């Protein structure tokens, strides 16, 4: 039996929780109920369009499919509180399965399609998952095969049964076929009554998001029904999402941004419509925007840049009203082009799977929208900017951002050691972002003091890359750092000191990491072989100096770092 989730979470202290309830932040209703209620308000309005398959569902049809799927999951042996790793591309199977889990109290673990053996094993074992949902193949990769390969490792580690749910014609009798699982049911009234009677509690864990990579392997963030619903509803309000909104989900839905900021959940809860697309590639995205009358979309800066480029030839994506940009800092010059070129209002979103969301508001002056990352969503979000001794810095000075609030959990799941570092004893989350507060109260993200590389919004743990590179016998010392990149903001560069008489190449490092099985976006894209690594006065590797060094080298090679696009 998997351990009850509650054994390893850090709940909000009761006085805070009571205040969040009393002041109406926490609705006290599980997400499945809220979604059901939203669909009852406009059952015949369109809810979901899968741009890849053409499937279109109204709110009633979606809710009934979700209920039918939830009932089938329960009938096939999954129970409320069980965990299921969901690794699906954006599409109707992702939506129906995830919502079905929320409805039944089964807890989805939001893996990314890019994850491979190492990440999936870690997530499955840590969450003690009893199932995984995968596409049969995606972009030429055999996800079904890998899911079955994990069976033995996961069973040995957790003692759990391991069921593989497969989306696509490649499913065979050893799998649960997601197309059958997500099909319409025979008795929607009975399904609904059964699920209403066994619904999870509002403070139960609704889902696990993944942390953006500071320690070796991703950590799990347990988000409750109450806190995540609040996150989604509040985001919808700030993005101007109402029942007339049509939202394009083309960033991975497993990311907090596309899932609930406002994303899939916020838009459905507002009675709007979601269009799923497996890729944000501009041609496909612009076609989907035109075809479905998309009013709202979300992008990381690298995607926004490609959309801007595309719009110069193709013209603006006419129906688009709001483009949210977040996940990494958008350069001010790029931000200023969004409205004139795309004809849509820009909303900057500075968020984190750990909770806190900051954003610019739609009626903010252009200067605020284009040069800041906005301010916290909730009046109950607490934000401090502190120095190295956790003392508040004067306004206008950069400081490390600490936060607490009604949708920022107080600890990672099953991670006491990391929690001691990432949270203060009185529950503030150390985001690792270095920010400055403007006189108007908005935050500007100026840098970070965490050891993470932000590759176009994908977060990569430097420690994880180093751990893997250290496995190569020729490597004596390694440090992974961010190098500047014009398209993605940052990419991974590794500095290596080889063993005496040995050498190592970038291809060897990448091949080794691929053999271990990690997401491709984590593979280093540049190698610097050096005799020694710069160190600080206390003998730690000086990553700041290495980052400056690689930027300098690239500038020398190409005039500016900007001209160079490795791999
Ligand atoms: C979003 O969430 P995560 O968990 O993938 O990454 C969080 C980290 C932040 O701590 C910060 O370092 C960086 O990503 N970040 C930004 C940013 N938005 C996120 N840095 C600068 N400017 C921004 N606008 O990335 C995420 C979650 C919800 C909504 C949007 C993004």
Short mmCIF file of C-alpha atoms in Angstrom, two decimals, residues 465 469 478-484 491-496 505-507 509-510 522-529 546 549-558 561 564-567:
data_model
loop_
_atom_site.label_atom_id
_atom_site.label_comp_id
_atom_site.label_asym_id
_atom_site.label_seq_id
_atom_site.Cartn_x
_atom_site.Cartn_y
_atom_site.Cartn_z
CA UNK A 465 23.87 17.62 -14.61
CA UNK A 469 28.87 14.06 -15.68
CA UNK A 478 32.71 19.52 -13.23
CA UNK A 479 30.54 22.59 -12.87
CA UNK A 480 27.36 23.23 -14.87
CA UNK A 481 26.48 26.88 -15.48
CA UNK A 482 24.15 28.94 -17.62
CA UNK A 483 25.56 30.46 -20.80
CA UNK A 484 23.69 33.30 -22.49
CA UNK A 491 21.63 27.06 -22.16
CA UNK A 492 23.74 24.58 -20.23
CA UNK A 493 27.52 24.85 -20.38
CA UNK A 494 29.78 22.48 -18.46
CA UNK A 495 33.25 23.31 -17.23
CA UNK A 496 35.31 20.16 -16.80
CA UNK A 505 34.28 15.58 -25.37
CA UNK A 506 30.86 17.20 -25.36
CA UNK A 507 29.53 14.33 -27.45
CA UNK A 509 29.03 13.69 -22.11
CA UNK A 510 25.77 13.96 -24.01
CA UNK A 522 19.09 18.98 -19.75
CA UNK A 523 21.98 17.94 -22.03
CA UNK A 524 24.90 20.39 -21.99
CA UNK A 525 25.41 22.32 -25.20
CA UNK A 526 28.92 23.58 -24.63
CA UNK A 527 32.02 22.22 -22.92
CA UNK A 528 34.96 24.16 -21.56
CA UNK A 529 37.92 21.97 -20.68
CA UNK A 546 32.30 30.79 -14.61
CA UNK A 549 33.84 33.57 -18.21
CA UNK A 550 31.65 31.70 -20.70
CA UNK A 551 29.80 34.90 -21.63
CA UNK A 552 33.18 36.55 -22.30
CA UNK A 553 34.41 33.64 -24.36
CA UNK A 554 31.27 33.65 -26.47
CA UNK A 555 31.50 37.35 -27.03
CA UNK A 556 35.10 36.99 -28.18
CA UNK A 557 34.16 34.17 -30.56
CA UNK A 558 31.15 35.79 -32.12
CA UNK A 561 27.05 36.03 -27.34
CA UNK A 564 26.00 32.14 -31.48
CA UNK A 565 23.43 29.40 -31.49
CA UNK A 566 25.00 26.13 -30.35
CA UNK A 567 23.35 22.87 -31.38
#
